[in-house]
Amino acid sequence: MNKKIALAGAFVLATLGVFAQENDSIRNLNDVVVSDSKFALSKEKSGKVIVKITAEDLKKKQGQSLAAVLSTVAGVEINGNQSRTGKDLGYYIRGGRNHQTLILIDGIPVTDASGTNLAFDLRLLPIEQVEKIEILKGASSTLYGSGAAAGVINIILKKSAKKPIQGNAYMNMGTQETVNHKNNYEPLEYNQGVSLGGTFEKFNYSATLNSTIADGISEAKPMNDNDVFESDAFSRVNSVVKIGFTPTKKLSFDFFANYDRMKNEFDGGSYSDDLTNVSLSEQYRVGFSPKYKYEKGEFVINSGANSITRDFFSYGSPSDYKSKSVNADVYNKYQIFSQLFLVTGAQFQFHEMSNGSLYGSIAKELAKFNMIDPYVTAVFNSSFGFNLNAGARYNLHSKYGNNLVFNFNPSYSFSGFPVKILASFSTAYVTPSLYQLYSPYGDLDLSPEQDATIEAGFEVDLLDKKLNINAVAFHREEKDAIGFDLITYKYFNVDGKNNAKGIETMVSYSVTDNVKFNANYTFTELEKQSRILNPKHKVNASLDIAATSRLSFNASYQFVADRTTQYNVYDPITWESITITEILKDYQLVNANVRYALVKDKLNVFFFSDNILNKDFMEARGYSAKGRNFKVGFNFLF
């Protein structure tokens, strides 16, 4: 299939109204979501574009990374998900960038305050620890604060078992191949883990340990296929401990502690092999979340703190980055009457960083700021189908003063006809990161970015809810967007406004109880080209077949259109820096997964193959991408 055929197929999907969906759970309008109000709400009464990736969906994608799974969602591109295991990732929701996407783990924001844009590194989190995911697309600063301009990814980790004691052990191994460099399909990626948990009357607990190692692929891609670059190794260790106490039906306390360690070899840049570059990242996270339910509402405190250390040895010299972040979100839901409830809250955030290297240092006494944001959201669900979610947040920033953001989100579900229409207008506020302010490449005079998003769409259930169709169009306007000048090597505010617009079309169809089809098409256009690798057109499709009660199949297809990238070269005569724009060609991927229950509900095995057609492509200019690879594994419940 070539590009024209793929785009023609996408056009037919859109014009015929065959709109894709990433997972089965979206099909049911009565599904429950929490991301757009912070409390459980029937999806029928939600007016936002929320995609749920359930535990069942994750089973169908065994063998894929968290980044690869997220990248199948309409409107979401995780650049680097098809590259070497340790490749850094770019998060692009609706054409946005990392600093416009907020990552939550169990509802608590996670950030790296020493990172370029405060973004959390998804490479730190193994997918085996994840229970489900909610993706909230569109400006969400009213509920979640600075950084939620394009969307929110809420990752919910696995919880304690209902039994007094229950364990789970898993292991999988896979090949590490590029199209042009063969390792004879030798297993070079190993992932294993064990968990133990349970519930004793009023107490619950869980402990999880994971280990991953991978080798065999160079981060940088050789310019000549006959050249052989040294492979770059990746290793990771993760542990999570959770303890819960429920003294009464109304009151509960949850604690967690988390340690992540990642070691990663990397190269000198695009098409540039380097034998000595290595990074070591360590993260410690702790948190406390008490909840109290009363007759007309619920009171919640979500709090967490993390400390991250990143040590680098690159270009012959060492450097280190250290950061600390604290987040406390206190909010209350109060039901004024049966059709109206109010969410009021206040969020406190503190971030600090330090950096030391031969080229300069940043003192933690200097590089710090905090935010205190009171907010309110009202949710009205009428008896005749009209729903409204509206709210406002007042940002109090220690460096940037005060700022107001708001959202207005009506929707309507027709009585007697399975159609829901929705619209929203939301504003967002994104402050520069500490690195963008205080690093040698920073500018203390940077202004915060201000965004506004408008969207409208519909969702419909047909054929006794076997067929779900939905489509959303959006337009986002960015003012004072934060960019990076490739000539001066400085962060700056882009003059004027930058607009992003697009359409997301989605469908889910249950052919029978055992055969299900899902697909999606995304169109995204940026008014001003930038360095982000976001495709204008993207198509995902998957087919799930439960052949027997024990044997299941999944086949998936992905088309990613041309992407624009920019880089700098120096004129050999004048030595002036010249910015070059290059087009990365489109690519297509076909993947397959087979699962079999050797012992039902106890022992499962899987076989996964990605890029079955062995397509040669680049996600990022000058960096390797995976060719045809295989992975096998098992999961044992005891």
Short mmCIF file of N, CA, C and O in Angstrom, two decimals, residues 35-36 38 48-50 94 100 102 104 135-153 347 377 393 405-407 424-429 451 453 455 476:
data_model
loop_
_atom_site.label_atom_id
_atom_site.label_comp_id
_atom_site.label_asym_id
_atom_site.label_seq_id
_atom_site.Cartn_x
_atom_site.Cartn_y
_atom_site.Cartn_z
N SER A 35 -11.52 12.04 34.36
CA SER A 35 -10.54 13.07 34.05
C SER A 35 -11.12 14.47 33.89
O SER A 35 -10.44 15.45 34.15
N ASP A 36 -12.37 14.59 33.42
CA ASP A 36 -12.88 15.94 33.16
C ASP A 36 -13.62 16.56 34.34
O ASP A 36 -14.13 17.67 34.24
N LYS A 38 -12.63 15.12 37.87
CA LYS A 38 -11.89 14.56 39.01
C LYS A 38 -12.72 13.60 39.85
O LYS A 38 -12.25 13.11 40.88
N LYS A 48 -16.36 16.15 27.16
CA LYS A 48 -14.98 16.24 26.69
C LYS A 48 -14.60 15.00 25.87
O LYS A 48 -15.26 13.97 25.94
N VAL A 49 -13.51 15.14 25.14
CA VAL A 49 -13.01 14.03 24.34
C VAL A 49 -12.06 13.22 25.21
O VAL A 49 -10.90 13.59 25.39
N ILE A 50 -12.56 12.15 25.79
CA ILE A 50 -11.77 11.31 26.70
C ILE A 50 -11.68 9.91 26.12
O ILE A 50 -12.68 9.29 25.80
N ARG A 94 -2.56 16.70 19.56
CA ARG A 94 -3.16 17.70 18.69
C ARG A 94 -2.14 18.75 18.24
O ARG A 94 -2.42 19.94 18.22
N GLN A 100 3.12 21.19 26.70
CA GLN A 100 1.68 21.41 26.68
C GLN A 100 0.90 20.14 27.04
O GLN A 100 -0.33 20.15 27.01
N LEU A 102 0.33 17.28 30.02
CA LEU A 102 0.54 16.96 31.43
C LEU A 102 0.37 15.46 31.66
O LEU A 102 -0.63 14.88 31.23
N LEU A 104 -0.14 12.49 34.42
CA LEU A 104 -0.55 12.16 35.78
C LEU A 104 -0.31 10.68 36.03
O LEU A 104 -0.48 9.85 35.12
N ILE A 135 -7.02 9.49 28.50
CA ILE A 135 -6.42 10.62 27.78
C ILE A 135 -7.49 11.67 27.58
O ILE A 135 -8.52 11.42 26.92
N LEU A 136 -7.28 12.83 28.16
CA LEU A 136 -8.20 13.96 28.04
C LEU A 136 -7.59 14.96 27.08
O LEU A 136 -6.54 15.55 27.35
N LYS A 137 -8.22 15.15 25.92
CA LYS A 137 -7.67 16.03 24.89
C LYS A 137 -8.33 17.40 24.94
O LYS A 137 -9.51 17.52 25.21
N GLY A 138 -7.53 18.42 24.67
CA GLY A 138 -8.02 19.79 24.74
C GLY A 138 -7.47 20.51 25.96
O GLY A 138 -6.95 19.88 26.89
N ALA A 139 -7.56 21.84 25.96
CA ALA A 139 -7.04 22.64 27.08
C ALA A 139 -7.73 22.26 28.37
O ALA A 139 -8.95 22.28 28.47
N SER A 140 -6.92 21.90 29.39
CA SER A 140 -7.47 21.40 30.66
C SER A 140 -6.85 22.08 31.86
O SER A 140 -6.78 21.50 32.94
N SER A 141 -6.38 23.30 31.68
CA SER A 141 -5.72 24.02 32.77
C SER A 141 -6.65 24.35 33.92
O SER A 141 -6.21 24.55 35.05
N THR A 142 -7.96 24.44 33.65
CA THR A 142 -8.90 24.78 34.72
C THR A 142 -8.85 23.76 35.84
O THR A 142 -8.85 24.11 37.03
N LEU A 143 -8.79 22.49 35.50
CA LEU A 143 -8.73 21.44 36.52
C LEU A 143 -7.31 21.05 36.90
O LEU A 143 -7.05 20.64 38.03
N TYR A 144 -6.35 21.18 35.95
CA TYR A 144 -5.03 20.60 36.17
C TYR A 144 -3.87 21.59 36.14
O TYR A 144 -2.73 21.19 36.33
N GLY A 145 -4.12 22.84 35.88
CA GLY A 145 -3.08 23.85 36.01
C GLY A 145 -2.16 23.98 34.82
O GLY A 145 -2.41 23.45 33.73
N SER A 146 -1.05 24.69 35.03
CA SER A 146 -0.09 24.97 33.97
C SER A 146 0.45 23.68 33.39
O SER A 146 0.76 22.72 34.08
N GLY A 147 0.56 23.64 32.06
CA GLY A 147 1.09 22.47 31.37
C GLY A 147 0.04 21.61 30.71
O GLY A 147 0.37 20.74 29.91
N ALA A 148 -1.24 21.85 31.00
CA ALA A 148 -2.31 21.03 30.41
C ALA A 148 -2.99 21.80 29.29
O ALA A 148 -4.21 21.92 29.25
N ALA A 149 -2.19 22.31 28.35
CA ALA A 149 -2.74 23.14 27.29
C ALA A 149 -3.29 22.33 26.13
O ALA A 149 -4.27 22.71 25.50
N ALA A 150 -2.66 21.20 25.82
CA ALA A 150 -3.10 20.37 24.70
C ALA A 150 -3.82 19.11 25.17
O ALA A 150 -4.63 18.55 24.43
N GLY A 151 -3.51 18.66 26.39
CA GLY A 151 -4.17 17.47 26.89
C GLY A 151 -3.53 16.93 28.15
O GLY A 151 -2.50 17.41 28.61
N VAL A 152 -4.18 15.91 28.71
CA VAL A 152 -3.73 15.26 29.94
C VAL A 152 -3.73 13.75 29.73
O VAL A 152 -4.69 13.19 29.18
N ILE A 153 -2.66 13.09 30.13
CA ILE A 153 -2.58 11.63 30.11
C ILE A 153 -2.54 11.15 31.55
O ILE A 153 -1.56 11.38 32.27
N GLN A 347 -4.60 24.00 44.46
CA GLN A 347 -3.44 23.19 44.15
C GLN A 347 -2.16 23.98 44.44
O GLN A 347 -2.03 25.14 44.04
N THR A 377 -15.20 24.26 39.61
CA THR A 377 -15.85 23.68 38.43
C THR A 377 -17.26 23.25 38.81
O THR A 377 -17.46 22.60 39.84
N ARG A 393 -9.91 28.84 37.00
CA ARG A 393 -8.76 28.68 37.89
C ARG A 393 -7.97 29.99 37.90
O ARG A 393 -7.76 30.61 36.86
N VAL A 405 -7.64 31.34 33.99
CA VAL A 405 -8.03 30.46 32.89
C VAL A 405 -9.43 29.93 33.18
O VAL A 405 -9.86 29.87 34.34
N PHE A 406 -10.14 29.51 32.13
CA PHE A 406 -11.51 29.04 32.33
C PHE A 406 -11.88 28.05 31.23
O PHE A 406 -11.18 27.94 30.20
N ASN A 407 -12.97 27.33 31.44
CA ASN A 407 -13.51 26.45 30.41
C ASN A 407 -15.03 26.50 30.43
O ASN A 407 -15.66 26.75 31.46
N SER A 424 -16.78 22.86 23.25
CA SER A 424 -16.09 23.44 24.40
C SER A 424 -15.20 24.58 23.97
O SER A 424 -14.74 24.65 22.82
N PHE A 425 -14.99 25.48 24.91
CA PHE A 425 -14.01 26.56 24.75
C PHE A 425 -13.21 26.61 26.05
O PHE A 425 -13.78 26.75 27.13
N SER A 426 -11.89 26.47 25.93
CA SER A 426 -11.04 26.39 27.11
C SER A 426 -9.78 27.22 26.89
O SER A 426 -9.26 27.29 25.77
N THR A 427 -9.30 27.83 27.96
CA THR A 427 -8.03 28.55 27.89
C THR A 427 -7.01 27.83 28.76
O THR A 427 -7.35 27.08 29.67
N ALA A 428 -5.73 28.09 28.47
CA ALA A 428 -4.65 27.44 29.20
C ALA A 428 -3.49 28.42 29.37
O ALA A 428 -3.37 29.42 28.64
N TYR A 429 -2.64 28.09 30.33
CA TYR A 429 -1.55 28.97 30.75
C TYR A 429 -0.34 28.08 31.01
O TYR A 429 -0.39 27.18 31.84
N ASP A 451 -2.82 29.84 25.74
CA ASP A 451 -3.50 29.07 24.71
C ASP A 451 -5.01 29.15 24.88
O ASP A 451 -5.52 29.32 25.99
N THR A 453 -8.49 26.96 23.16
CA THR A 453 -8.93 25.86 22.30
C THR A 453 -10.44 25.85 22.19
O THR A 453 -11.15 25.95 23.20
N GLU A 455 -13.53 23.43 20.35
CA GLU A 455 -13.75 22.16 19.68
C GLU A 455 -15.24 21.86 19.63
O GLU A 455 -16.04 22.36 20.45
N ARG A 476 -6.77 25.36 18.05
CA ARG A 476 -6.04 25.89 19.20
C ARG A 476 -5.18 27.07 18.76
O ARG A 476 -4.47 27.00 17.77
#
